[in-house]
Amino acid sequence: MRIISGIQPTNVPTLGNYIGAMKNFVKIQNEFEDVDLLVFVADLHSITVERDRAELKKNIKTLAALYLAIGLDPAKCHLFIQSEVPEHTELSYVLECNAYIGEMERMIQFKEKSAKEGASVRTGLLTYPILMAADILLYDADKVPVGEDQKQHLEITKVIAERFNNKYGDTFTIPEPYILKSGARIMSLQDPLKKMSKSDPNQKGYITLLDNIDEAKNKIRRAVTDSIGVVKYDQENQPAVTNLINIYSNLTGESIESIEKKYEGLGYKEFKEDLANIVGDELTKIQTKYNEIIKSDILNKVLDEGRDYAHYLAVKKIRKVHKRVGLGRE
Ligand code: AQP
């Protein structure tokens, strides 16, 4: 079975990216037998909005090093940078010619993001789901780990793949979503109704994996809470505390019930202090490894191997696609 996923290097990943995606990559790597896992840095996806060149370069390297630091093992998976395998964009174009503008305009993320950008919205934002389809179909991925917000994009991937297969003959594996059991959606520490996001202008709302430990702990201590004062998992009436319980449970593996019981009769202060320490310890572990990786020369070796493997698979697929469509001489 082949599984593929990636994260955009739009900033240092947050606790949300870690809990909602990265930790699960490690789980897949360690718990699935016979899995061919490919994890990439989705740098092409990140340029749908203006980016500072130096920042982007730095974030690409940081994300790749963090993949290793959180426990992805190059002996068990392949790590690569999307733009270093040009077949992603090549396939994306062919798929664009088999997708309709109306389909893209209906994508919720496009509607939301383009509403924010107004007249300066770029074409890449509209075609983003097609590039995502190419990321998946290029490798005949059987499963794609997706959060709630990416479900619609995976659906359109299936639609395009089926349309292509019907028109040109069996070419692509139809991917299925891999729904994550512990895929909690982590919310902003300042607004529990807004997803924690690495490009949130309010830095108090998110914790990145490379935040200074004391600052990260303070962000937890200062996270907004509700006025009820009871540590209870209640999405409707206590969304802020519920979000913190989610973080606690995901980082420790402790069940919600057990956490609620532990803090019965205690206020938010003690709960938050413990959570601050849990987050601090997790970040310390990751940052210790990250610093070792950054100092060593392992990263380039890993990314070269990953690129070569991905490229080997991608070239085979692109040749098949060209043949099916009737491109070129062969
Ligand atoms: N708050 C979150 N809780 C749980 N999972 C999350 N993910 C993102 N935010 C949360 C998951 O992380 C993966 C990678 O996301 P991405 O970087 O490709 O894009 P994104 O979803 O747009 O992430 P951000 O942090 O919000 O980035 P920006 O601010 O640049 O848009 C995905 O699997 C996503 O579900």
Coordinates of C-alpha atoms and ligand atoms in Angstrom, one line a residue:
M1 CA 0.0 0.0 0.0
R2 CA 1.3 3.5 -0.9
I3 CA 0.5 6.5 1.2
I4 CA 1.5 10.1 0.4
S5 CA 1.1 13.4 2.2
G6 CA 2.8 16.8 2.5
I7 CA 2.8 20.0 4.4
Q8 CA 3.3 23.5 3.1
P9 CA 6.4 25.4 4.3
T10 CA 4.5 28.6 5.0
N11 CA 6.0 29.0 8.4
V12 CA 7.4 26.6 11.0
P13 CA 4.7 23.9 11.6
T14 CA 2.4 24.5 14.6
L15 CA 1.2 22.1 17.3
G16 CA -1.9 21.8 15.1
N17 CA 0.1 20.6 12.1
Y18 CA 2.0 18.3 14.4
I19 CA -1.1 16.7 16.1
G20 CA -3.3 16.8 13.0
A21 CA -0.8 15.5 10.5
M22 CA 2.8 15.0 11.3
K23 CA 2.4 12.7 14.3
N24 CA 0.1 10.5 12.2
F25 CA 2.8 10.2 9.5
V26 CA 5.0 8.6 12.2
K27 CA 2.2 6.4 13.3
I28 CA 1.6 5.2 9.8
Q29 CA 5.3 4.5 9.3
N30 CA 5.5 2.5 12.5
E31 CA 2.2 0.7 12.6
F32 CA 1.4 -0.2 9.0
E33 CA 3.0 -3.3 7.6
D34 CA 4.2 -3.1 3.9
V35 CA 3.5 0.6 3.6
D36 CA 5.4 2.7 1.1
L37 CA 5.2 6.1 2.7
L38 CA 6.1 9.3 0.9
V39 CA 6.1 12.6 2.7
F40 CA 7.0 15.8 1.0
V41 CA 7.5 19.5 1.6
A42 CA 4.7 21.1 -0.5
D43 CA 6.7 24.2 -1.5
L44 CA 4.8 24.6 -4.8
H45 CA 1.6 24.9 -2.9
S46 CA 2.9 27.6 -0.7
I47 CA 3.5 30.1 -3.5
T48 CA -0.2 30.7 -4.3
V49 CA 0.3 33.8 -2.1
E50 CA 3.2 36.2 -2.0
R51 CA 6.2 34.8 -0.2
D52 CA 9.6 36.2 0.8
R53 CA 12.2 34.1 -1.0
A54 CA 14.7 33.8 1.9
E55 CA 11.9 33.0 4.3
L56 CA 10.6 30.3 2.0
K57 CA 14.0 28.7 1.6
K58 CA 14.5 28.7 5.3
N59 CA 11.0 27.2 5.9
I60 CA 11.6 24.4 3.4
K61 CA 14.7 23.3 5.1
T62 CA 13.2 23.6 8.6
L63 CA 10.1 21.5 7.7
A64 CA 12.3 18.8 6.1
A65 CA 14.5 18.7 9.3
L66 CA 11.4 18.6 11.5
Y67 CA 10.1 15.6 9.6
L68 CA 13.2 13.8 10.8
A69 CA 13.1 15.3 14.3
I70 CA 9.6 14.1 15.0
G71 CA 10.5 10.6 14.2
L72 CA 10.1 10.0 10.4
D73 CA 12.8 7.4 9.6
P74 CA 14.5 7.6 6.2
A75 CA 14.9 3.8 6.4
K76 CA 11.2 3.4 6.5
C77 CA 9.8 6.3 4.3
H78 CA 10.9 8.7 1.6
L79 CA 11.1 12.4 2.2
F80 CA 11.4 14.9 -0.6
I81 CA 10.7 18.4 -1.8
Q82 CA 7.8 18.7 -4.2
S83 CA 9.5 21.2 -6.6
E84 CA 12.5 18.9 -7.0
V85 CA 10.3 16.4 -8.8
P86 CA 9.1 18.4 -11.9
E87 CA 6.5 15.7 -12.9
H88 CA 4.2 17.2 -10.2
T89 CA 3.6 20.3 -12.3
E90 CA 3.8 18.3 -15.5
L91 CA 1.0 16.0 -14.5
S92 CA -0.9 18.9 -13.0
Y93 CA -1.2 20.6 -16.4
V94 CA -2.5 17.5 -18.1
L95 CA -5.1 17.1 -15.3
E96 CA -6.0 20.8 -15.7
C97 CA -7.0 19.9 -19.2
N98 CA -9.4 17.3 -17.8
A99 CA -10.9 19.5 -15.0
Y100 CA -13.6 22.2 -15.3
I101 CA -13.3 25.7 -14.1
G102 CA -16.7 25.4 -12.4
E103 CA -15.4 22.5 -10.4
M104 CA -12.5 24.5 -9.1
E105 CA -14.6 27.6 -8.3
R106 CA -16.8 25.4 -6.1
M107 CA -14.0 24.5 -3.8
I108 CA -14.7 25.9 -0.3
Q109 CA -11.0 26.8 0.4
F110 CA -10.9 28.7 -2.9
K111 CA -14.0 30.6 -2.1
E112 CA -12.8 31.5 1.4
K113 CA -9.3 32.4 0.5
S114 CA -10.2 34.3 -2.7
A115 CA -12.8 36.3 -0.8
K116 CA -9.9 37.5 1.5
E117 CA -7.5 38.3 -1.4
G118 CA -10.0 40.2 -3.6
A119 CA -8.8 41.3 -7.0
S120 CA -5.2 40.0 -6.5
V121 CA -6.3 36.4 -6.1
R122 CA -3.9 34.3 -8.2
T123 CA -4.7 31.5 -10.7
G124 CA -2.6 29.1 -8.7
L125 CA -5.1 29.3 -5.9
L126 CA -7.9 28.2 -8.2
T127 CA -5.8 25.3 -9.6
Y128 CA -4.3 24.3 -6.3
P129 CA -6.6 21.2 -6.0
I130 CA -5.4 20.0 -9.4
L131 CA -1.8 20.2 -8.3
M132 CA -2.9 18.3 -5.2
A133 CA -4.5 15.7 -7.4
A134 CA -1.2 15.4 -9.3
D135 CA 0.7 14.9 -6.1
I136 CA -1.5 11.9 -5.3
L137 CA -2.1 10.4 -8.7
L138 CA 1.5 10.6 -9.8
Y139 CA 2.3 7.9 -7.3
D140 CA -0.8 5.7 -7.5
A141 CA -1.3 6.4 -3.8
D142 CA -3.9 4.1 -2.3
K143 CA -4.6 6.2 0.7
V144 CA -4.2 9.9 1.6
P145 CA -4.3 11.1 5.2
V146 CA -6.6 14.1 5.1
G147 CA -8.0 16.4 7.7
E148 CA -11.6 17.7 7.4
D149 CA -10.5 20.8 5.4
Q150 CA -8.9 18.7 2.6
K151 CA -11.8 16.2 2.1
Q152 CA -13.3 18.1 -0.7
H153 CA -10.0 18.3 -2.5
L154 CA -9.6 14.5 -2.3
E155 CA -13.1 14.1 -3.7
I156 CA -12.2 16.2 -6.7
T157 CA -9.0 14.2 -7.1
K158 CA -11.2 11.1 -7.4
V159 CA -13.5 12.8 -9.9
I160 CA -10.6 13.8 -12.1
A161 CA -8.9 10.4 -11.9
E162 CA -12.1 8.6 -12.8
R163 CA -12.8 10.9 -15.7
F164 CA -9.3 10.4 -17.0
N165 CA -9.5 6.6 -16.6
N166 CA -12.8 6.5 -18.4
K167 CA -11.6 8.6 -21.3
Y168 CA -8.1 7.3 -21.8
G169 CA -8.1 3.8 -20.2
D170 CA -7.1 2.7 -16.8
T171 CA -4.2 4.9 -15.8
F172 CA -4.6 6.1 -12.1
T173 CA -5.3 4.3 -8.9
I174 CA -8.4 5.9 -7.3
P175 CA -7.2 7.1 -3.9
E176 CA -9.2 6.7 -0.7
P177 CA -9.1 9.1 2.3
Y178 CA -7.3 7.7 5.3
I179 CA -9.4 9.1 8.1
L180 CA -7.4 9.7 11.2
K181 CA -8.8 8.4 14.4
S182 CA -7.0 10.9 16.6
G183 CA -7.2 13.6 14.0
A184 CA -8.3 16.3 16.3
R185 CA -8.6 19.8 14.8
I186 CA -6.6 22.0 17.0
M187 CA -8.0 25.5 17.4
S188 CA -6.3 28.9 18.0
L189 CA -5.3 29.5 21.6
Q190 CA -6.8 32.9 21.3
D191 CA -10.0 32.0 19.5
P192 CA -11.3 28.5 19.9
L193 CA -13.6 28.9 16.9
K194 CA -10.7 29.5 14.5
K195 CA -8.3 26.7 13.5
M196 CA -4.7 27.0 14.8
S197 CA -2.8 28.2 11.7
K198 CA 0.8 28.8 11.1
S199 CA 0.1 32.0 9.1
D200 CA -2.2 33.5 11.8
P201 CA -1.2 37.1 12.2
N202 CA -1.8 36.7 16.0
Q203 CA 1.2 34.8 17.2
K204 CA -0.3 34.1 20.6
G205 CA -2.9 31.9 18.8
Y206 CA -0.4 29.3 17.8
I207 CA 2.7 27.4 19.1
T208 CA 5.3 26.4 16.5
L209 CA 7.5 23.3 17.0
L210 CA 10.5 25.6 17.3
D211 CA 9.1 28.2 19.6
N212 CA 11.2 29.2 22.6
I213 CA 10.1 26.7 25.3
D214 CA 9.2 29.4 27.9
E215 CA 7.3 31.4 25.4
A216 CA 5.4 28.3 24.3
K217 CA 4.5 27.5 27.9
N218 CA 3.3 31.1 28.4
K219 CA 1.1 30.8 25.4
I220 CA -0.7 27.9 27.0
R221 CA -0.9 29.7 30.4
R222 CA -2.4 32.7 28.6
A223 CA -4.7 30.7 26.3
V224 CA -8.3 32.0 26.5
T225 CA -10.6 29.8 28.6
D226 CA -14.3 29.9 29.3
S227 CA -15.9 31.4 32.4
I228 CA -17.4 28.1 33.6
G229 CA -14.2 27.1 35.5
V230 CA -14.6 23.3 35.2
V231 CA -12.2 21.1 33.1
K232 CA -14.8 19.4 31.0
Y233 CA -14.9 18.3 27.3
D234 CA -17.8 20.3 26.0
Q235 CA -17.4 21.6 22.5
E236 CA -20.6 23.6 22.5
N237 CA -20.3 25.5 25.9
Q238 CA -16.6 25.3 26.6
P239 CA -14.8 25.2 23.3
A240 CA -11.6 26.8 24.6
V241 CA -11.0 24.2 27.4
T242 CA -12.1 21.5 25.0
N243 CA -9.3 22.5 22.7
L244 CA -6.8 22.4 25.5
I245 CA -8.1 19.0 26.5
N246 CA -7.6 17.8 22.9
I247 CA -4.0 19.0 22.9
Y248 CA -3.4 17.3 26.3
S249 CA -5.0 14.0 25.2
N250 CA -3.1 13.9 21.9
L251 CA 0.3 14.6 23.4
T252 CA 0.0 12.3 26.3
G253 CA -2.3 9.5 24.9
E254 CA -4.5 9.9 28.0
S255 CA -8.2 9.6 27.4
I256 CA -10.6 12.6 27.7
E257 CA -12.4 10.9 30.6
S258 CA -9.2 10.3 32.5
I259 CA -8.2 13.9 32.0
E260 CA -11.6 15.2 33.2
K261 CA -11.3 12.9 36.2
K262 CA -7.8 14.0 37.1
Y263 CA -8.8 17.7 37.2
E264 CA -12.2 17.2 38.9
G265 CA -12.7 19.9 41.5
L266 CA -9.6 21.7 40.4
G267 CA -9.6 25.0 38.4
Y268 CA -8.1 25.8 35.0
K269 CA -4.8 27.1 36.5
E270 CA -3.5 23.7 37.6
F271 CA -4.7 22.1 34.3
K272 CA -3.0 24.7 32.2
E273 CA 0.2 24.6 34.2
D274 CA 0.4 20.8 33.6
L275 CA -0.4 21.2 29.9
A276 CA 2.3 23.9 29.7
N277 CA 4.8 21.4 31.0
I278 CA 3.6 18.7 28.7
V279 CA 3.9 21.0 25.6
G280 CA 7.3 22.2 26.9
D281 CA 8.6 18.6 27.2
E282 CA 7.3 17.6 23.8
L283 CA 8.9 20.6 22.2
T284 CA 12.2 20.1 24.0
K285 CA 12.4 16.5 22.7
I286 CA 11.7 17.6 19.1
Q287 CA 14.1 20.6 19.3
T288 CA 16.9 18.5 20.7
K289 CA 16.7 16.2 17.8
Y290 CA 16.2 19.1 15.3
N291 CA 19.4 20.8 16.5
E292 CA 21.4 17.6 16.0
I293 CA 19.9 17.2 12.5
I294 CA 20.6 20.7 11.4
K295 CA 24.2 20.4 12.5
S296 CA 24.8 17.1 10.7
D297 CA 24.8 16.5 6.9
I298 CA 22.1 13.9 7.0
L299 CA 19.3 16.1 5.6
N300 CA 20.7 16.5 2.1
K301 CA 21.4 12.8 1.9
V302 CA 17.8 12.0 2.9
L303 CA 16.3 14.5 0.5
D304 CA 18.4 13.3 -2.4
E305 CA 17.3 9.7 -1.8
G306 CA 13.7 10.8 -1.5
R307 CA 13.8 12.9 -4.6
D308 CA 15.4 10.1 -6.6
Y309 CA 12.9 7.6 -5.5
A310 CA 9.9 9.9 -6.1
H311 CA 11.3 10.9 -9.5
Y312 CA 11.8 7.2 -10.5
L313 CA 8.1 6.5 -9.8
A314 CA 6.9 9.8 -11.3
V315 CA 8.7 9.5 -14.6
K316 CA 7.1 6.1 -15.2
K317 CA 3.7 7.5 -14.6
I318 CA 4.2 10.6 -16.8
R319 CA 5.4 8.4 -19.7
K320 CA 2.2 6.4 -19.3
V321 CA 0.1 9.5 -19.2
H322 CA 1.7 11.0 -22.3
K323 CA 1.2 7.8 -24.2
R324 CA -2.5 7.6 -23.2
V325 CA -3.2 11.2 -24.2
G326 CA -1.1 11.0 -27.4
L327 CA 1.6 13.5 -26.6
G328 CA 5.1 13.5 -28.1
R329 CA 6.5 11.1 -30.7
E330 CA 6.6 7.7 -28.9
Ligands
AQP1 N1 -5.2 23.4 13.5 C1 -5.0 22.2 12.9 N2 -5.4 21.1 13.6 C2 -5.2 19.8 13.0 N3 -4.6 19.7 11.8 C3 -4.2 20.7 11.2 N4 -3.5 20.9 10.0 C4 -3.3 22.2 9.7 N5 -3.8 22.9 10.8 C5 -4.3 22.1 11.7 C6 -3.2 19.8 9.1 O1 -1.8 20.0 8.8 C7 -1.6 19.5 7.5 C8 -0.7 20.4 6.7 O2 -1.3 21.6 6.4 P1 -0.7 22.6 5.4 O3 0.4 23.3 5.9 O4 -0.5 21.9 4.1 O5 -1.9 23.6 5.2 P2 -3.0 24.2 6.2 O6 -4.0 23.1 6.5 O7 -3.5 25.4 5.5 O8 -2.1 24.5 7.5 P3 -2.0 25.8 8.2 O9 -1.1 25.6 9.4 O10 -3.3 26.5 8.5 O11 -1.1 26.7 7.2 P4 -1.4 28.1 6.5 O12 -1.6 29.0 7.7 O13 -0.2 28.4 5.7 O14 -2.7 28.0 5.7 C9 -2.9 19.2 6.8 O15 -3.1 17.7 6.9 C10 -3.9 19.8 7.8 O16 -5.1 19.1 7.8

